[in-house]
CSV table of C-alpha atoms and ligand atoms in Angstrom, one decimal:
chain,number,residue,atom,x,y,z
A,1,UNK,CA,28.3,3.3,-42.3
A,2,UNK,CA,28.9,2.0,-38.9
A,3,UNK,CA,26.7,4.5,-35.8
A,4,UNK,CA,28.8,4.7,-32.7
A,5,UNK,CA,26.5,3.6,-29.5
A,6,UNK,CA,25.9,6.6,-26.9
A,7,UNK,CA,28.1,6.4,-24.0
A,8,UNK,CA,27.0,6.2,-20.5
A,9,UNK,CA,27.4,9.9,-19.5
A,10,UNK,CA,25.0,10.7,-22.5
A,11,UNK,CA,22.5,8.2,-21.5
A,12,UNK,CA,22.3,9.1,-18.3
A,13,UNK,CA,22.0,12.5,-19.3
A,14,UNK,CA,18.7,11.4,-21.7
A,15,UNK,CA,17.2,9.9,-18.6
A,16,UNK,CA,17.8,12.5,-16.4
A,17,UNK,CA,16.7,15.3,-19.0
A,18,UNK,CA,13.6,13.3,-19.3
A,19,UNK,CA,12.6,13.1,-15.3
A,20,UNK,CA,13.8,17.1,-15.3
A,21,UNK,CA,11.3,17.6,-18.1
A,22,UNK,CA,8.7,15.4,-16.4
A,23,UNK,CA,8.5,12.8,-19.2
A,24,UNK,CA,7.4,9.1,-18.1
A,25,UNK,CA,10.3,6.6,-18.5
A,26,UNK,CA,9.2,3.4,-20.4
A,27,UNK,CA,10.3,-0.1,-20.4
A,28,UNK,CA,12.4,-0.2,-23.1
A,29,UNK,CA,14.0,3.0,-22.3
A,30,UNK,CA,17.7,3.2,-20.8
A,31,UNK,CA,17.7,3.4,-17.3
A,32,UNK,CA,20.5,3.7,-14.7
A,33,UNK,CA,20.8,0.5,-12.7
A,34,UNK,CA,19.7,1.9,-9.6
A,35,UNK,CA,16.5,3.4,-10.8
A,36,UNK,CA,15.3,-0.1,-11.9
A,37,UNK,CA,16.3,-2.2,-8.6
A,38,UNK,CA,14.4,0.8,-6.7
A,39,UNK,CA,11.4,0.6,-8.9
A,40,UNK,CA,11.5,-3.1,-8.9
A,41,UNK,CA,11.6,-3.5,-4.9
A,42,UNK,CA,8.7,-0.7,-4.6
A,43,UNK,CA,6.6,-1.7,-7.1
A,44,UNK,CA,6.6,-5.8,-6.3
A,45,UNK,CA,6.4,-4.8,-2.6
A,46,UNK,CA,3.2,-2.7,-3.4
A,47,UNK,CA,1.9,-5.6,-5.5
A,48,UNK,CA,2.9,-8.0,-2.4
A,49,UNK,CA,0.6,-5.7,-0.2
A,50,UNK,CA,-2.4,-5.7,-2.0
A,51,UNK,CA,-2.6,-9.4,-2.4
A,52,UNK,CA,-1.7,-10.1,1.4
A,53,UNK,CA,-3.8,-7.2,2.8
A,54,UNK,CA,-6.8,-9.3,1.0
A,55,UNK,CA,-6.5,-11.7,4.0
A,56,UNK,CA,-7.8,-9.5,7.1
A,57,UNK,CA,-10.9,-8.7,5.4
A,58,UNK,CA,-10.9,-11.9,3.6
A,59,UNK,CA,-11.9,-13.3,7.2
A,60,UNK,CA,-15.2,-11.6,7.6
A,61,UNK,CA,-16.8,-12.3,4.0
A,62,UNK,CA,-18.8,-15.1,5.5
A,63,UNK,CA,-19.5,-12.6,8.8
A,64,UNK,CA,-20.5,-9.7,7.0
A,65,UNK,CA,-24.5,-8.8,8.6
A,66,UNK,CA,-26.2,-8.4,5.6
A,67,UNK,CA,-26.1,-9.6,1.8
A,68,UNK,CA,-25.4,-5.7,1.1
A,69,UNK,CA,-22.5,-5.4,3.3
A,70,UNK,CA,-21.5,-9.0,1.8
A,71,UNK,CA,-21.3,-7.3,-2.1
A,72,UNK,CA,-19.9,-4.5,-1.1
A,73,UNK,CA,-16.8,-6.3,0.6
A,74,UNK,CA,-16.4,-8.8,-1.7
A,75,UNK,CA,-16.4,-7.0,-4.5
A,76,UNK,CA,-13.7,-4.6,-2.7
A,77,UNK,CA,-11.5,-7.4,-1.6
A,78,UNK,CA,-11.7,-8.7,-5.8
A,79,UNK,CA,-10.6,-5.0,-7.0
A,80,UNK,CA,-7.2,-6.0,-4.4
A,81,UNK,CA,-6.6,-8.9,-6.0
A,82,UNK,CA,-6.9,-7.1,-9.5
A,83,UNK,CA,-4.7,-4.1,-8.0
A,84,UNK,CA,-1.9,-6.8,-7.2
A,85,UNK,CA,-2.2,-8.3,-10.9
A,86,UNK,CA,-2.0,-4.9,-12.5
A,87,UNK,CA,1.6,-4.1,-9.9
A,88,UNK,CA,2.8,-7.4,-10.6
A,89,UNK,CA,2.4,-6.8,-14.5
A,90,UNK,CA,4.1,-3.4,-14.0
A,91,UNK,CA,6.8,-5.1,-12.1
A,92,UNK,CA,7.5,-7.6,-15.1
A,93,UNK,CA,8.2,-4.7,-17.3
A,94,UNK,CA,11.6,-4.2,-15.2
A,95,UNK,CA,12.8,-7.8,-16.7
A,96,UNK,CA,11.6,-10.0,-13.3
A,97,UNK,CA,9.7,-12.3,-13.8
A,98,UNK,CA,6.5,-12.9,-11.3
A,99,UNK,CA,7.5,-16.4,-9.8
A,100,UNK,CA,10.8,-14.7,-8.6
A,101,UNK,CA,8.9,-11.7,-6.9
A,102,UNK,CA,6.5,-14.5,-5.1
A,103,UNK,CA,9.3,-16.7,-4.4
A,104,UNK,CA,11.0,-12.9,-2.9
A,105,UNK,CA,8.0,-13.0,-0.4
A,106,UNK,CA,8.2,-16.4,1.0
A,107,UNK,CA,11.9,-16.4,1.5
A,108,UNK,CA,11.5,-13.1,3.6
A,109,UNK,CA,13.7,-11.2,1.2
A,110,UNK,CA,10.5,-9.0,-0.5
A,111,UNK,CA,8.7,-7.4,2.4
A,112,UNK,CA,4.4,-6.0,2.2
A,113,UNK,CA,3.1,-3.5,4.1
A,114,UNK,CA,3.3,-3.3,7.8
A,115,UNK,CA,-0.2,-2.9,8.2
A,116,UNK,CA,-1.6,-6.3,7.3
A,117,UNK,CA,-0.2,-7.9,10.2
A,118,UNK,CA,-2.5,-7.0,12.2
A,119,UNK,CA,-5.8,-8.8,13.3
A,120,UNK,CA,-9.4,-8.0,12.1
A,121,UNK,CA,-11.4,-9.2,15.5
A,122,UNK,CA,-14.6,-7.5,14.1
A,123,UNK,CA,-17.0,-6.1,11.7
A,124,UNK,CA,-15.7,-2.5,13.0
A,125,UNK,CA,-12.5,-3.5,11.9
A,126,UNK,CA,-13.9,-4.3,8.5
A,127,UNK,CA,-14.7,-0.1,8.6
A,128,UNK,CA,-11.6,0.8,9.9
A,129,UNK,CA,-9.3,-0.7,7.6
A,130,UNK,CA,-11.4,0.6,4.6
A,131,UNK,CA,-11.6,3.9,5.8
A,132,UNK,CA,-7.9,4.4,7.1
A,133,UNK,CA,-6.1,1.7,5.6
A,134,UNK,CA,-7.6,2.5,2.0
A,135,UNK,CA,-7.5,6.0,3.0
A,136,UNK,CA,-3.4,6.1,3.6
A,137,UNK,CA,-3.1,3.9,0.6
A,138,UNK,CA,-4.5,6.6,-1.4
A,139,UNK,CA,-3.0,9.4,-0.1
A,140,UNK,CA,0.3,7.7,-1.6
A,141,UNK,CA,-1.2,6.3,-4.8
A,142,UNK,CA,-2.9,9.7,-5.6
A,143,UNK,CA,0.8,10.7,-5.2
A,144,UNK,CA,2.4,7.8,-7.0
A,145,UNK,CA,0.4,8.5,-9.8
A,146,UNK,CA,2.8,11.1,-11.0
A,147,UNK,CA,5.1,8.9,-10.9
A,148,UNK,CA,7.9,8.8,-13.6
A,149,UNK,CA,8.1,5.0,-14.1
A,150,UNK,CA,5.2,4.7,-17.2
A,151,UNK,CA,3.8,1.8,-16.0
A,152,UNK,CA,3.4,2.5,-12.3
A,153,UNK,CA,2.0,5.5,-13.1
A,154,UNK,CA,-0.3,4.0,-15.5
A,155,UNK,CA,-1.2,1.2,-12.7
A,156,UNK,CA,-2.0,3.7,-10.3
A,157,UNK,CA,-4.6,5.7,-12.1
A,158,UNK,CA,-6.5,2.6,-13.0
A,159,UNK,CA,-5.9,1.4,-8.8
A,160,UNK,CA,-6.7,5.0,-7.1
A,161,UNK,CA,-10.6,4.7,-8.9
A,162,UNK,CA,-11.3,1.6,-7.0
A,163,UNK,CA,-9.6,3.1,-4.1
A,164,UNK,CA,-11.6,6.1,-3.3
A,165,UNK,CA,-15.0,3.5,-3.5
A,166,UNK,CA,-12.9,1.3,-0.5
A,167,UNK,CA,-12.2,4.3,1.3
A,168,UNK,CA,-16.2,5.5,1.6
A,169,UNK,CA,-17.4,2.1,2.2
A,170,UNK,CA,-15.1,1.8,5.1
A,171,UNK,CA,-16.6,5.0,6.2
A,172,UNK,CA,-19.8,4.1,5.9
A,173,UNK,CA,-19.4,1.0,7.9
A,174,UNK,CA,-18.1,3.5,10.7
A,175,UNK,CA,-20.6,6.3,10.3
A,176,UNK,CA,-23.4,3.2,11.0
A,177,UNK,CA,-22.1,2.0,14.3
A,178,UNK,CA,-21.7,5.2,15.1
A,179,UNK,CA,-25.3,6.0,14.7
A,180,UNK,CA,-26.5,2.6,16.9
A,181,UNK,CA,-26.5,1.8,19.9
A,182,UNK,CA,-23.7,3.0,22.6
A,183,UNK,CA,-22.1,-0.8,22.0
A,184,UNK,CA,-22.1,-0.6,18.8
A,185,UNK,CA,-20.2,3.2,19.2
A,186,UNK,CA,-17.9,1.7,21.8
A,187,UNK,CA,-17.0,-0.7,19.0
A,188,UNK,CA,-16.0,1.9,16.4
A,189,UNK,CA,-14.2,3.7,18.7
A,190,UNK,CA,-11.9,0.6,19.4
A,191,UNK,CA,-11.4,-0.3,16.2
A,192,UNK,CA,-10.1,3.1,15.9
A,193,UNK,CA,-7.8,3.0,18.9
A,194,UNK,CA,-6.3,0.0,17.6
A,195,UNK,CA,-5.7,0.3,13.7
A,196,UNK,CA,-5.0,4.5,14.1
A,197,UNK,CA,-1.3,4.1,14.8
A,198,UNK,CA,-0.9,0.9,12.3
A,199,UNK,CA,-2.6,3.5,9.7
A,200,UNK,CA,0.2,5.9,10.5
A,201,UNK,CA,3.0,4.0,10.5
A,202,UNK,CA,1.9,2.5,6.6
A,203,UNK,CA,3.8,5.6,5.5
A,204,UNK,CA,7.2,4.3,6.5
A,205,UNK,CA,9.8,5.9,8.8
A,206,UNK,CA,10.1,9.6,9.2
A,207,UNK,CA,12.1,11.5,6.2
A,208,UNK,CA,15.4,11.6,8.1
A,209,UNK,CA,15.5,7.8,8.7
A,210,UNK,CA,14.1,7.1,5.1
A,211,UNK,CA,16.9,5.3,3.6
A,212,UNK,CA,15.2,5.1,0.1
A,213,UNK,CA,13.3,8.5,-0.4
A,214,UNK,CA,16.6,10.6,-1.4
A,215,UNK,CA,17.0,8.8,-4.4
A,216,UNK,CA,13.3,7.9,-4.8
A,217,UNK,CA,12.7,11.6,-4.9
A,218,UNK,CA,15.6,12.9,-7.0
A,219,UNK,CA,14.5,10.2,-9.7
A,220,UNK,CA,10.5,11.4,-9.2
A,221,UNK,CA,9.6,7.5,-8.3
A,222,UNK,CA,7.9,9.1,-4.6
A,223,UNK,CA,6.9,12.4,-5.7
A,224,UNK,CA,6.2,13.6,-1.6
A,225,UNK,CA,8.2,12.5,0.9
A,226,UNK,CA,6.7,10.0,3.8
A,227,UNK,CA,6.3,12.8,6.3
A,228,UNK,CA,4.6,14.8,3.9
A,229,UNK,CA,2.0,12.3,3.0
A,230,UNK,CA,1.4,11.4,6.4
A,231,UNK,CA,0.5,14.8,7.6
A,232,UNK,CA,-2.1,15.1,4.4
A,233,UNK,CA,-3.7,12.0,5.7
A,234,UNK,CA,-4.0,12.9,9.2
A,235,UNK,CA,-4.9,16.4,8.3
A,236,UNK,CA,-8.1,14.6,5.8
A,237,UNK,CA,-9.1,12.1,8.2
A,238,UNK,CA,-9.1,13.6,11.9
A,239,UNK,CA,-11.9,16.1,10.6
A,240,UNK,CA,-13.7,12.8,9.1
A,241,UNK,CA,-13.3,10.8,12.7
A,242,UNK,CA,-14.6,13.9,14.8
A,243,UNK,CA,-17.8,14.3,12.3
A,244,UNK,CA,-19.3,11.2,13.0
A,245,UNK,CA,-18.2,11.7,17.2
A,246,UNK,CA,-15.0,9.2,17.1
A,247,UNK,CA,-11.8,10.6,18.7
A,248,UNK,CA,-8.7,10.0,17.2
A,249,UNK,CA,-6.3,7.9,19.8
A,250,UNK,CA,-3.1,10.7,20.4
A,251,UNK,CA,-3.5,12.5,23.8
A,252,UNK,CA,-0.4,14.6,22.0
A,253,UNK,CA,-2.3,15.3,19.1
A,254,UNK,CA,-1.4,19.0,18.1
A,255,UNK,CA,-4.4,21.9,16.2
A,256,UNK,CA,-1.7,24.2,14.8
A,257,UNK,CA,-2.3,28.0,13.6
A,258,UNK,CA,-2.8,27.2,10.5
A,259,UNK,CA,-5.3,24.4,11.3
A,260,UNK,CA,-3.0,21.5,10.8
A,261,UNK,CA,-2.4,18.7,12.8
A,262,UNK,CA,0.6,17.5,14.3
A,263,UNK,CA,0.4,14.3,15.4
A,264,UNK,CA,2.4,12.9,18.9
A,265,UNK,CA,5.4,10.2,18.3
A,266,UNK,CA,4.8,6.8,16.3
A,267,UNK,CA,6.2,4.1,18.6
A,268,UNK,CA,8.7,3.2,15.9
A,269,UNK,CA,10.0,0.0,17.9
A,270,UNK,CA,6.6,-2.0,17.3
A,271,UNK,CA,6.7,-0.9,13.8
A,272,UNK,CA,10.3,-2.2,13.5
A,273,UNK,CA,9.5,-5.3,15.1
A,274,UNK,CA,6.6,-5.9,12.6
A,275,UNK,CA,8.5,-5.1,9.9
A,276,UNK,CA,11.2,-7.9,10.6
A,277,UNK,CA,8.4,-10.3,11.0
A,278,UNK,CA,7.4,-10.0,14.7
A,279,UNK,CA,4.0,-8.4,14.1
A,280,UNK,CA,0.6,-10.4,15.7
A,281,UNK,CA,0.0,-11.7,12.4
A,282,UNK,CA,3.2,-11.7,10.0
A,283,UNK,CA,3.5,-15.6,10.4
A,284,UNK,CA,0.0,-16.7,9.8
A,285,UNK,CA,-0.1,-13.8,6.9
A,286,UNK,CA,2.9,-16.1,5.0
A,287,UNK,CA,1.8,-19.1,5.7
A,288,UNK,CA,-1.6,-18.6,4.9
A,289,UNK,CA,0.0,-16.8,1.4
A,290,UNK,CA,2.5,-20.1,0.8
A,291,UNK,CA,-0.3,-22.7,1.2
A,292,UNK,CA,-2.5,-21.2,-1.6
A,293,UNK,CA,0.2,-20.7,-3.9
A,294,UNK,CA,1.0,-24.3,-3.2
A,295,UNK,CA,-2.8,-25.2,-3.8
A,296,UNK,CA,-3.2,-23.0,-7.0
A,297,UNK,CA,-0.2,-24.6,-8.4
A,298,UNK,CA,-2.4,-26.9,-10.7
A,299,UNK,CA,-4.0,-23.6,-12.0
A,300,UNK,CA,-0.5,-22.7,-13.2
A,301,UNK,CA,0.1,-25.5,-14.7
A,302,UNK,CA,-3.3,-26.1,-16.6
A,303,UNK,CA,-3.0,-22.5,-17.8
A,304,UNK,CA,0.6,-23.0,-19.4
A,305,UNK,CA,-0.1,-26.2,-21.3
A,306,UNK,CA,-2.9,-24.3,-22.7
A,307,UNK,CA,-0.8,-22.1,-23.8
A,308,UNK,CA,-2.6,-19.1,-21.9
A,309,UNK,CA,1.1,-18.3,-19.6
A,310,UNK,CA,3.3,-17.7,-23.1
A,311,UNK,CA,4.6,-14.9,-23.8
B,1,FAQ,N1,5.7,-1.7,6.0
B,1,FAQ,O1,13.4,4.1,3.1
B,1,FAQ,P1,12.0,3.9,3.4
B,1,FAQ,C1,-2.8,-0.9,0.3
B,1,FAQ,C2,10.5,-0.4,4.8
B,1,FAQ,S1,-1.3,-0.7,-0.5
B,1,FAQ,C3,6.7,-2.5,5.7
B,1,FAQ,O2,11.1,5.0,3.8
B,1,FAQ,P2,10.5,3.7,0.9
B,1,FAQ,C4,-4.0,-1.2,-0.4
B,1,FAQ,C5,10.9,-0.1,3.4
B,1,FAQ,O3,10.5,-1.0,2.4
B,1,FAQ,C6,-0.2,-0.4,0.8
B,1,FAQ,N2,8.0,-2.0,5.4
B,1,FAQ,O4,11.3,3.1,2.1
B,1,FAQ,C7,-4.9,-2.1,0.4
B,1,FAQ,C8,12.4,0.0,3.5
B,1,FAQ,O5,12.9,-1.3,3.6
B,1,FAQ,P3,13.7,-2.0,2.2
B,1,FAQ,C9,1.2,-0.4,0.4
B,1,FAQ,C10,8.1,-0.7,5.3
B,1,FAQ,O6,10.3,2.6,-0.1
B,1,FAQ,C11,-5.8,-1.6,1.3
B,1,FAQ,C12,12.6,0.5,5.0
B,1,FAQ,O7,11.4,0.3,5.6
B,1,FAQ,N3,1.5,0.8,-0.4
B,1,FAQ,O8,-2.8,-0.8,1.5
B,1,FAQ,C13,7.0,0.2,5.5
B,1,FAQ,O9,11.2,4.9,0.4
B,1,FAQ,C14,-6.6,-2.4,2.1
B,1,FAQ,C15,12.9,2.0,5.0
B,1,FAQ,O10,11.8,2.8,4.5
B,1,FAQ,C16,2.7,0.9,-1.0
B,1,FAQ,O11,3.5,-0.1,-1.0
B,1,FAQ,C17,5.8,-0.4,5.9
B,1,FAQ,N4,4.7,0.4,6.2
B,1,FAQ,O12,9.1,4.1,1.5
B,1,FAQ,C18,-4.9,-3.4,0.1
B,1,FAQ,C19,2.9,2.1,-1.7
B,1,FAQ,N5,7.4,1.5,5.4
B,1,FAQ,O13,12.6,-2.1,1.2
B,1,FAQ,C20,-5.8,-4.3,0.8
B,1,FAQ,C21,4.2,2.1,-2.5
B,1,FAQ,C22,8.8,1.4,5.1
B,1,FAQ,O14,14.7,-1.0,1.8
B,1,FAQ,C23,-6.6,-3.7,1.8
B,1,FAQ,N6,5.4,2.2,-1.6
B,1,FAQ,N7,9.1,0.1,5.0
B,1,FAQ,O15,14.2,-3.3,2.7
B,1,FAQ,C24,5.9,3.3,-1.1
B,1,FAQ,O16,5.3,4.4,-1.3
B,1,FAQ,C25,7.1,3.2,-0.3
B,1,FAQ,O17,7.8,2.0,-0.6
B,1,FAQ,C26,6.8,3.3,1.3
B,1,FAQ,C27,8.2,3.2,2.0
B,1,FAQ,C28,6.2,4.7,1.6
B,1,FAQ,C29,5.9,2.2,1.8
């Protein structure tokens, strides 16, 4: 007896009874084209981020003032690393394999988040890209997690733990200087000024220039909507910055009646402009990225003959 394969219309209507009924979609599951080339450009770009944002804070390992504040940041800049392996091995699941995604980077075509092209000049920095850089990322991850791509979902439970540990420590860092001397303060406060709007602008373009979140929302991939998320981090972290006496940079910054915050307007030309590469950092970022891949290739190699890269 011969079973006659399901036509299009009825898979996509699995798939789409699956997302209405909030069911995770596996690997092996049908899946309308679309869906997957979304998933596979969000997810590698995620994975592409982690690894290159271990590079600012990679700098100051060797700086860091005390053997404490050493552990602490190398142990937080390992857990990106691991964050990247776990997105890269979520990617994979889509049928892409990992050398493509890295090869996606170098060749411009793969972008990473805006945010690491930007300098860390100081140990303040080291705070404020823990405590708002890790604290945007999870505000979307926390999000993501819901997510109906399986795997992603799966990577981001394991990835917002670790987070919320980055997130304090960057705080702490903050809270300190804020508690020395009035140098030390004045040093917060500018690592503030400069990595707020960077911070912001991690959440992508507002919703009616979002090219991607229609679909990334009908399919449940982005389960809240750039502008969304953005307001949710403003509104946790601007009470955070005034408890410790640091001001938030936006001379347009908005209390609302119902004690929100609406923040003034994100210049979206330097974002653009770092997004296509033109960012203080985006070259040395790459470069720096393409000479250890170059420089680990004997790892790769090693590994395979002894039969560790077979699937
Ligand atoms: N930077 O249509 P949308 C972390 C691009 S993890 C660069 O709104 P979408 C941990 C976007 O790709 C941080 N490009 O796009 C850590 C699209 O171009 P395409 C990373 C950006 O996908 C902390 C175009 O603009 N997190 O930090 C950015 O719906 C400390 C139009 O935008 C994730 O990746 C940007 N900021 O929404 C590690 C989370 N924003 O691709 C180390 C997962 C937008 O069509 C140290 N990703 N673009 O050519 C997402 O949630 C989404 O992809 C968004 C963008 C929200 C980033």
């Amino acid at each position: 007896m011969s079973t006659i394969a399901p036509s299009k219309e009825q898979l996509l209507a699995e798939f789409e009874s699956k997302i209405a009924a909030e069911m995770k979609i596996e690997p092996r599951d049908w899946m309308p084209d679309e869906y997957r080339q979304h998933l596979v450009r969000q997810i590698s770009q995620h994975a592409h981020s982690e690894v290159i944002g271990m590079q600012p804070e990679g700098n100051w390992i060797t700086r860091a003032p005390s053997l404490r504040s050493k552990k602490i940041l190398l142990a937080k800049i390992q857990d990106e690393g691991g964050h990247g392996l776990y997105l890269y091995s979520a990617a994979e699941t889509l049928g892409i394999s990992r050398e493509q995604f890295i090869q996606w980077l170098h060749v411009g075509k793969a972008k990473y988040s805006s945010v690491f092209n930007y300098p860390a000049l100081n140990w303040a920095d080291i705070g404020a890209i823990g405590w708002l850089v890790d604290g945007a990322a999870i505000t979307n991850q926390v999000s993501l997690q819901r997510t109906s791509y399986g795997p992603y979902s799966r990577a981001m439970v394991k990835i917002c733990k670790e987070e919320s540990f980055h997130q304090r420590q960057g705080y702490e860092i903050m809270w300190k200087m804020m508690e020395g001397t009035k140098d030390q303060q004045q040093m917060a406060q500018d690592a503030l000024n400069r990595w707020w709007w960077p911070a912001l602008m991690m959440f992508g373009p507002h919703d009616n220039e979002s090219a991607n979140t229609s679909n990334a929302m009908k399919w449940k991939i982005k389960r809240e909507s750039n502008d969304q998320l953005r307001e949710k981090f403003i509104n946790k972290t601007i009470p955070q910055a005034e408890l410790i006496g640091l001001k938030v940079p936006d001379a347009n910054l908005q209390l609302l009646d119902d004690e929100t915050y609406k923040h003034g307007d994100i210049d979206w030309n330097e974002f653009w402009e770092v997004v296509k590469g033109n960012g203080p950092c985006n070259q040395q970022r790459l470069e720096h990225h393409k000479r250890a891949h170059d420089n680990g290739a004997w790892v790769r190699e090693t590994a395979y003959v002894a039969g560790l890269n077979q699937k």
